[in-house]
XYZ file of C-alpha atoms in Angstrom:
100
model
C 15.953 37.335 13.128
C 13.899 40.194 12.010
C 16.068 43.089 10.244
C 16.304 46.673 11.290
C 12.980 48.115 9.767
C 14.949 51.271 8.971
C 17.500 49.107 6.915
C 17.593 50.330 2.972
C 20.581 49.321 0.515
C 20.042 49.809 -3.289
C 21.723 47.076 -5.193
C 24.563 47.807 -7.394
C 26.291 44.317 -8.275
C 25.619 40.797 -8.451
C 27.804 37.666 -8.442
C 27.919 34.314 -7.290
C 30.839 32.606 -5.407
C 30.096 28.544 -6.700
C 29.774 26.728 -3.677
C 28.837 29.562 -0.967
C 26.248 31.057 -2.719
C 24.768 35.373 -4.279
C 26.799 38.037 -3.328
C 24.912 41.662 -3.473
C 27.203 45.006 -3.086
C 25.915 48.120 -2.322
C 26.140 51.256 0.010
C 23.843 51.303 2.988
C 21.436 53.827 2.590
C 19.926 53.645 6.144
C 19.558 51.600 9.247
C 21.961 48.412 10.183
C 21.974 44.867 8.621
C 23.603 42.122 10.555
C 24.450 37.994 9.411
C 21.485 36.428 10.154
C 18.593 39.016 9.361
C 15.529 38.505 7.359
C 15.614 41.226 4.810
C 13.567 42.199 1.779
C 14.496 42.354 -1.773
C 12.276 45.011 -3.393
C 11.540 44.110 -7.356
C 8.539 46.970 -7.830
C 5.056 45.944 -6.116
C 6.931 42.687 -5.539
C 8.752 41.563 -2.752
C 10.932 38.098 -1.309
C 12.283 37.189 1.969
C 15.934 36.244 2.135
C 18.035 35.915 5.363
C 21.907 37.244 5.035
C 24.666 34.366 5.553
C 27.530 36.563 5.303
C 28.423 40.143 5.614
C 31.818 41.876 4.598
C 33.688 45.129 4.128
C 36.878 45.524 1.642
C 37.384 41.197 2.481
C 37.096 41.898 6.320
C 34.188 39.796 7.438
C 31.268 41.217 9.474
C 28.632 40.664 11.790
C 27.014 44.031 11.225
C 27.058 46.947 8.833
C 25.851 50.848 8.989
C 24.757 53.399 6.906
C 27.461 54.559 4.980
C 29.238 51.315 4.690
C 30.487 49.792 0.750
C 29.129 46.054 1.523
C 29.161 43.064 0.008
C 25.907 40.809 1.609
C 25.688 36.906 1.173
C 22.363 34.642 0.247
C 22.993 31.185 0.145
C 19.615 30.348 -1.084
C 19.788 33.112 -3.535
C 20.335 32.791 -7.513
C 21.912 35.492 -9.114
C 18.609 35.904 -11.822
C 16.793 36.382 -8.410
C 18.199 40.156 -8.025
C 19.389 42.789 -10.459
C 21.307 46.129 -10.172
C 18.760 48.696 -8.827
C 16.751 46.313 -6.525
C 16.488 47.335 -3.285
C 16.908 45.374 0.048
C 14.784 46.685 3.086
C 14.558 45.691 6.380
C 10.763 45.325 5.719
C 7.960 45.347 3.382
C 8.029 49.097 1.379
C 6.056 49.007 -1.706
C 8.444 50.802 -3.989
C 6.255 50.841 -7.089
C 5.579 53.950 -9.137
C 1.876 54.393 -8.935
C 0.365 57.350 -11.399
């Protein structure tokens, strides 16, 4: 399902749980994310589609997430060389490349 095109979340941790999959934490910056979306990870000019298994708050599973919430999101078909601290996921295609 397409993602809230407002959603933003600027990656500060990566790990992997063997067997379940990439876990990303971060505070939402804006908009909603919810377990199934279609989100953007942001690497400069580049960009890949990844849809969220799993979504949870202080080990409290979620369907959804706000702005403002401390999350930890879920990629099964993620490796954890995929994304780095200071990505960014959007909920849709921002170029977030410094041009001169």
């Amino acid at each position: 399902m397409p993602a809230d095109p407002t959603f933003r979340m600027t990656v500060q941790e990566v790990f992997s749980i063997k067997g379940r999959g990439t876990v990303v934490t971060g505070r939402i910056d804006s908009g909603t994310i919810n377990v199934g979306d279609e989100i953007r990870i942001q690497k400069g000019s580049s960009s890949r589609t990844v849809v969220v298994s799993g979504l949870e708050i202080n080990r409290k599973a979620l369907t959804r997430a706000q702005a403002g919430d401390m999350i930890g999101a879920l990629f099964k078909d993620l490796e954890q060389g995929d994304i780095q601290q200071g990505d960014a996921l959007t909920g849709s295609d921002l170029d977030f490349s410094w041009k001169p």
